mmCIF file of C-alpha atoms in Angstrom:
data_model
loop_
_atom_site.group_PDB
_atom_site.id
_atom_site.type_symbol
_atom_site.label_atom_id
_atom_site.label_comp_id
_atom_site.label_asym_id
_atom_site.label_seq_id
_atom_site.Cartn_x
_atom_site.Cartn_y
_atom_site.Cartn_z
ATOM 1 C CA MET A 1 -3.549 -27.380 -44.822
ATOM 2 C CA LEU A 2 -3.285 -22.792 -45.415
ATOM 3 C CA GLY A 3 -7.589 -23.584 -44.304
ATOM 4 C CA PHE A 4 -6.599 -25.595 -41.767
ATOM 5 C CA MET A 5 -4.041 -23.253 -39.588
ATOM 6 C CA ASP A 6 -6.505 -20.248 -40.950
ATOM 7 C CA VAL A 7 -9.414 -21.939 -39.186
ATOM 8 C CA GLU A 8 -7.373 -23.247 -36.533
ATOM 9 C CA SER A 9 -5.907 -19.423 -35.759
ATOM 10 C CA TRP A 10 -9.874 -17.683 -36.168
ATOM 11 C CA GLN A 11 -10.579 -21.162 -33.107
ATOM 12 C CA HIS A 12 -7.957 -19.957 -30.884
ATOM 13 C CA ILE A 13 -8.693 -16.595 -31.301
ATOM 14 C CA GLN A 14 -11.971 -17.707 -30.645
ATOM 15 C CA GLU A 15 -11.097 -18.589 -27.061
ATOM 16 C CA ILE A 16 -8.679 -16.300 -26.384
ATOM 17 C CA ARG A 17 -11.834 -13.723 -26.474
ATOM 18 C CA GLU A 18 -14.671 -15.313 -24.584
ATOM 19 C CA ALA A 19 -11.350 -16.279 -21.714
ATOM 20 C CA LEU A 20 -10.848 -12.294 -21.650
ATOM 21 C CA VAL A 21 -15.087 -11.944 -21.608
ATOM 22 C CA GLU A 22 -15.445 -14.339 -18.766
ATOM 23 C CA ALA A 23 -12.286 -13.233 -17.009
ATOM 24 C CA LEU A 24 -13.026 -9.328 -17.555
ATOM 25 C CA PRO A 25 -16.305 -9.150 -14.536
ATOM 26 C CA PHE A 26 -14.627 -10.995 -12.067
ATOM 27 C CA LEU A 27 -11.017 -8.730 -12.299
ATOM 28 C CA LEU A 28 -12.673 -6.107 -12.146
ATOM 29 C CA LYS A 29 -13.904 -7.239 -8.676
ATOM 30 C CA GLY A 30 -11.143 -8.562 -7.676
ATOM 31 C CA SER A 31 -9.681 -5.048 -8.266
ATOM 32 C CA ILE A 32 -12.124 -3.124 -6.090
ATOM 33 C CA MET A 33 -11.435 -5.228 -3.563
ATOM 34 C CA THR A 34 -7.264 -4.271 -4.122
ATOM 35 C CA ILE A 35 -8.068 -0.808 -3.657
ATOM 36 C CA LYS A 36 -10.636 -1.448 -1.096
ATOM 37 C CA ILE A 37 -7.902 -3.040 0.593
ATOM 38 C CA THR A 38 -5.119 -0.684 -0.783
ATOM 39 C CA THR A 39 -6.498 2.234 0.573
ATOM 40 C CA ILE A 40 -7.103 1.186 3.670
ATOM 41 C CA ALA A 41 -4.015 0.498 4.514
ATOM 42 C CA VAL A 42 -3.287 3.620 3.438
ATOM 43 C CA ILE A 43 -5.063 5.250 5.933
ATOM 44 C CA MET A 44 -4.308 2.888 8.797
ATOM 45 C CA GLY A 45 -0.293 4.097 7.718
ATOM 46 C CA ILE A 46 -0.052 7.346 7.868
ATOM 47 C CA ILE A 47 -2.083 7.548 11.258
ATOM 48 C CA LEU A 48 0.568 4.860 12.550
ATOM 49 C CA GLY A 49 2.971 6.320 10.778
ATOM 50 C CA VAL A 50 2.698 10.155 12.488
ATOM 51 C CA VAL A 51 2.509 7.893 15.678
ATOM 52 C CA LEU A 52 5.755 6.693 15.106
ATOM 53 C CA GLY A 53 7.522 10.076 13.543
ATOM 54 C CA LEU A 54 5.989 11.368 16.472
ATOM 55 C CA ALA A 55 7.758 9.132 19.203
ATOM 56 C CA ARG A 56 10.405 8.883 16.654
ATOM 57 C CA VAL A 57 11.852 11.830 17.114
ATOM 58 C CA SER A 58 10.469 12.606 20.768
ATOM 59 C CA LYS A 59 12.599 13.040 23.890
ATOM 60 C CA ASN A 60 10.457 10.371 25.614
ATOM 61 C CA LYS A 61 12.993 7.127 25.975
ATOM 62 C CA ILE A 62 10.415 4.431 26.334
ATOM 63 C CA ALA A 63 8.411 5.901 23.776
ATOM 64 C CA ASN A 64 11.346 6.641 21.201
ATOM 65 C CA TRP A 65 12.201 2.581 22.058
ATOM 66 C CA ILE A 66 9.052 1.495 21.358
ATOM 67 C CA SER A 67 8.989 2.700 18.294
ATOM 68 C CA LYS A 68 12.439 1.909 16.838
ATOM 69 C CA GLY A 69 11.862 -1.353 17.661
ATOM 70 C CA TYR A 70 7.806 -1.698 16.022
ATOM 71 C CA ILE A 71 10.177 0.256 13.129
ATOM 72 C CA GLU A 72 12.889 -2.017 13.253
ATOM 73 C CA VAL A 73 10.912 -5.272 13.498
ATOM 74 C CA PHE A 74 8.542 -4.840 10.971
ATOM 75 C CA ARG A 75 11.230 -3.379 8.094
ATOM 76 C CA GLY A 76 12.798 -6.484 8.404
ATOM 77 C CA THR A 77 10.829 -9.334 8.241
ATOM 78 C CA PRO A 78 9.266 -10.094 4.719
ATOM 79 C CA LEU A 79 5.443 -9.024 4.807
ATOM 80 C CA LEU A 80 4.554 -12.417 3.133
ATOM 81 C CA VAL A 81 5.424 -13.865 6.574
ATOM 82 C CA GLN A 82 3.215 -10.606 8.229
ATOM 83 C CA LEU A 83 0.110 -11.571 6.598
ATOM 84 C CA PHE A 84 1.000 -15.915 7.207
ATOM 85 C CA ILE A 85 1.487 -14.811 10.771
ATOM 86 C CA LEU A 86 -1.677 -12.706 11.327
ATOM 87 C CA TYR A 87 -3.914 -15.548 9.339
ATOM 88 C CA TYR A 88 -2.419 -18.579 9.672
ATOM 89 C CA GLY A 89 -0.309 -18.106 13.289
ATOM 90 C CA LEU A 90 -2.941 -16.361 15.179
ATOM 91 C CA PRO A 91 -5.335 -18.566 15.958
ATOM 92 C CA SER A 92 -2.899 -21.403 17.239
ATOM 93 C CA LEU A 93 -4.051 -18.624 20.254
ATOM 94 C CA GLY A 94 -7.355 -18.467 20.043
ATOM 95 C CA ILE A 95 -7.834 -15.417 17.538
ATOM 96 C CA ASN A 96 -8.839 -15.943 14.179
ATOM 97 C CA LEU A 97 -9.203 -13.115 11.903
ATOM 98 C CA PRO A 98 -11.544 -13.277 8.739
ATOM 99 C CA PRO A 99 -8.709 -12.193 5.167
ATOM 100 C CA TYR A 100 -9.969 -8.960 4.850
ATOM 101 C CA ILE A 101 -9.406 -8.339 7.982
ATOM 102 C CA ALA A 102 -5.659 -10.240 8.381
ATOM 103 C CA ALA A 103 -4.942 -8.419 5.334
ATOM 104 C CA VAL A 104 -5.871 -4.808 5.910
ATOM 105 C CA LEU A 105 -4.257 -5.226 9.166
ATOM 106 C CA GLY A 106 -0.422 -7.047 7.553
ATOM 107 C CA LEU A 107 -0.666 -3.658 4.589
ATOM 108 C CA GLY A 108 -1.027 -1.674 7.286
ATOM 109 C CA LEU A 109 0.842 -2.159 9.932
ATOM 110 C CA ASN A 110 4.096 -2.765 8.037
ATOM 111 C CA SER A 111 2.991 0.597 6.078
ATOM 112 C CA GLY A 112 2.933 2.444 8.958
ATOM 113 C CA ALA A 113 6.686 1.338 10.047
ATOM 114 C CA TYR A 114 7.987 2.572 6.652
ATOM 115 C CA VAL A 115 5.780 5.769 6.606
ATOM 116 C CA GLY A 116 7.058 6.416 10.730
ATOM 117 C CA GLU A 117 10.796 6.503 9.429
ATOM 118 C CA ILE A 118 9.763 9.028 6.436
ATOM 119 C CA VAL A 119 7.806 11.265 8.558
ATOM 120 C CA ARG A 120 10.696 11.130 10.811
ATOM 121 C CA GLY A 121 13.049 12.176 8.342
ATOM 122 C CA GLY A 122 10.156 14.875 6.933
ATOM 123 C CA ILE A 123 10.166 16.274 10.329
ATOM 124 C CA GLU A 124 14.453 16.534 10.985
ATOM 125 C CA ALA A 125 14.529 18.461 7.495
ATOM 126 C CA ILE A 126 12.639 21.035 9.061
ATOM 127 C CA ASN A 127 16.038 23.395 9.774
ATOM 128 C CA VAL A 128 15.464 23.147 14.148
ATOM 129 C CA GLY A 129 15.082 27.241 14.136
ATOM 130 C CA GLN A 130 11.287 26.625 13.767
ATOM 131 C CA MET A 131 10.724 24.713 16.401
ATOM 132 C CA GLU A 132 12.331 26.647 18.652
ATOM 133 C CA ALA A 133 10.996 30.297 17.032
ATOM 134 C CA ALA A 134 7.030 28.568 18.069
ATOM 135 C CA ARG A 135 8.105 27.953 21.660
ATOM 136 C CA SER A 136 9.428 31.236 22.122
ATOM 137 C CA VAL A 137 6.071 32.662 21.501
ATOM 138 C CA GLY A 138 4.147 30.480 23.655
ATOM 139 C CA MET A 139 3.213 27.345 21.385
ATOM 140 C CA SER A 140 3.140 23.902 23.764
ATOM 141 C CA TYR A 141 5.808 21.931 21.507
ATOM 142 C CA GLY A 142 2.884 19.810 21.111
ATOM 143 C CA GLN A 143 1.259 23.052 19.596
ATOM 144 C CA SER A 144 4.441 23.161 17.192
ATOM 145 C CA MET A 145 3.943 19.955 16.137
ATOM 146 C CA ARG A 146 0.761 20.663 14.304
ATOM 147 C CA TYR A 147 0.751 23.760 13.383
ATOM 148 C CA ILE A 148 4.210 24.400 12.782
ATOM 149 C CA ILE A 149 6.695 21.277 11.795
ATOM 150 C CA LEU A 150 4.136 18.813 10.569
ATOM 151 C CA PRO A 151 2.492 21.033 7.643
ATOM 152 C CA GLN A 152 5.983 21.910 6.629
ATOM 153 C CA ALA A 153 7.429 18.157 6.578
ATOM 154 C CA PHE A 154 4.428 16.608 4.491
ATOM 155 C CA LYS A 155 4.744 19.220 2.212
ATOM 156 C CA GLN A 156 9.011 17.875 1.440
ATOM 157 C CA ILE A 157 7.514 13.768 2.182
ATOM 158 C CA ILE A 158 4.629 13.652 -0.236
ATOM 159 C CA PRO A 159 7.049 11.760 -3.427
ATOM 160 C CA ALA A 160 8.279 9.304 -0.836
ATOM 161 C CA LEU A 161 4.888 8.821 0.612
ATOM 162 C CA GLY A 162 3.666 8.917 -2.946
ATOM 163 C CA ASN A 163 6.250 5.700 -3.413
ATOM 164 C CA GLU A 164 5.471 3.920 -0.280
ATOM 165 C CA PHE A 165 1.563 3.307 -1.390
ATOM 166 C CA ILE A 166 2.033 2.909 -4.620
ATOM 167 C CA ALA A 167 4.504 -0.318 -2.858
ATOM 168 C CA LEU A 168 1.846 -0.914 -1.246
ATOM 169 C CA LEU A 169 -0.730 -1.338 -3.808
ATOM 170 C CA LYS A 170 1.331 -4.112 -5.792
ATOM 171 C CA ASP A 171 2.612 -5.835 -2.688
ATOM 172 C CA SER A 172 -1.394 -5.764 -2.073
ATOM 173 C CA SER A 173 -0.673 -9.236 -4.604
ATOM 174 C CA LEU A 174 0.538 -10.568 -2.174
ATOM 175 C CA VAL A 175 -2.780 -11.214 0.165
ATOM 176 C CA SER A 176 -4.307 -13.438 -2.432
ATOM 177 C CA VAL A 177 -2.170 -16.461 -0.724
ATOM 178 C CA ILE A 178 -4.346 -16.113 2.053
ATOM 179 C CA ALA A 179 -7.985 -15.763 -0.259
ATOM 180 C CA VAL A 180 -8.987 -12.469 -0.563
ATOM 181 C CA LYS A 181 -10.315 -12.428 -3.570
ATOM 182 C CA ASP A 182 -7.902 -9.418 -4.523
ATOM 183 C CA LEU A 183 -6.921 -9.222 -9.160
ATOM 184 C CA THR A 184 -4.311 -11.517 -8.464
ATOM 185 C CA ARG A 185 -5.795 -14.889 -6.839
ATOM 186 C CA GLN A 186 -9.359 -13.720 -9.304
ATOM 187 C CA GLY A 187 -6.759 -13.737 -12.232
ATOM 188 C CA ARG A 188 -5.183 -16.713 -10.787
ATOM 189 C CA LEU A 189 -8.778 -18.434 -10.268
ATOM 190 C CA ILE A 190 -10.039 -17.570 -13.723
ATOM 191 C CA ILE A 191 -6.210 -19.590 -15.322
ATOM 192 C CA SER A 192 -7.969 -22.148 -12.899
ATOM 193 C CA ARG A 193 -10.927 -22.631 -15.160
ATOM 194 C CA THR A 194 -9.633 -21.589 -18.739
ATOM 195 C CA TYR A 195 -5.893 -22.220 -18.693
ATOM 196 C CA GLN A 196 -5.026 -19.149 -20.566
ATOM 197 C CA SER A 197 -1.762 -18.530 -18.088
ATOM 198 C CA PHE A 198 -0.015 -16.041 -20.276
ATOM 199 C CA LEU A 199 -3.354 -14.228 -21.510
ATOM 200 C CA ILE A 200 -5.068 -13.942 -17.803
ATOM 201 C CA PHE A 201 -1.609 -12.727 -16.120
ATOM 202 C CA LEU A 202 -0.513 -10.457 -18.643
ATOM 203 C CA THR A 203 -4.572 -8.802 -18.380
ATOM 204 C CA VAL A 204 -3.983 -8.391 -14.594
ATOM 205 C CA ALA A 205 -1.034 -7.347 -14.808
ATOM 206 C CA VAL A 206 -3.090 -4.312 -17.275
ATOM 207 C CA PHE A 207 -4.934 -3.614 -14.466
ATOM 208 C CA TYR A 208 -1.763 -3.497 -11.907
ATOM 209 C CA PHE A 209 -0.502 -1.038 -14.683
ATOM 210 C CA VAL A 210 -3.417 0.776 -14.958
ATOM 211 C CA MET A 211 -4.232 1.088 -10.607
ATOM 212 C CA VAL A 212 -0.656 2.104 -10.804
ATOM 213 C CA PHE A 213 -0.480 4.656 -13.551
ATOM 214 C CA VAL A 214 -3.619 6.584 -12.203
ATOM 215 C CA MET A 215 -2.347 7.215 -8.084
ATOM 216 C CA THR A 216 0.858 8.082 -10.106
ATOM 217 C CA ARG A 217 -0.599 10.779 -11.004
ATOM 218 C CA LEU A 218 -2.969 11.942 -8.135
ATOM 219 C CA VAL A 219 0.658 11.686 -6.232
ATOM 220 C CA ASN A 220 2.047 13.976 -8.807
ATOM 221 C CA TYR A 221 -1.282 16.570 -8.658
ATOM 222 C CA ALA A 222 -1.286 16.717 -4.788
ATOM 223 C CA GLU A 223 2.167 17.722 -5.143
ATOM 224 C CA ARG A 224 1.763 20.116 -7.744
ATOM 225 C CA LYS A 225 -0.704 21.611 -5.685
ATOM 226 C CA LEU A 226 1.435 22.166 -2.664
ATOM 227 C CA LYS A 227 3.668 23.916 -4.270
ATOM 228 C CA VAL A 228 1.508 26.282 -5.974
ATOM 229 C CA SER A 229 0.456 27.199 -2.034
ATOM 230 C CA ASP A 230 3.742 28.081 -0.456
#
């Protein structure tokens, strides 16, 4: 009986090893896709967020109202629903987006709303005297924002931005439901072939943990460098 159990255990170990060997190349490929999507979405989120943040503190009522409405809508609705609208909803209007484009747009537009509020908070945290001093020496409002206010604001909001982008990396797993072959979808495809759900999902979790760990270290490094520059 013991010998039978030993053979059975060995066979089970072999099955696990074979499943991992088969899975790793696909999971690595999925990880690269996840990193690509997240990176582009982060860049898009920063650009959009800065524009929204500036509009939120602007004295232009129209710009302020539009940016506030945008932020409220995207923060007040689930990211998954936003992805469904882009990928499944737009075709009814004659607009067909490839899965990859829909994923990047969905993540970027959603992230921009959160970054916009972070940027607004950072700008408002700067002493109003900074703007007054810049204007008193002849700088325009735009120059004051670009050279005086925004650089100081970004130093303060690095931790909040880092948390947002880490959350974005984890939220990127949602794009698997619109047929993007990211890390999560690759894991699900492998499970459909191997039936090793626990092992594969555990490995997927490890991949995400490693990516989040690296991103966290990069954010901490950037924060330390900015403190030294002060």
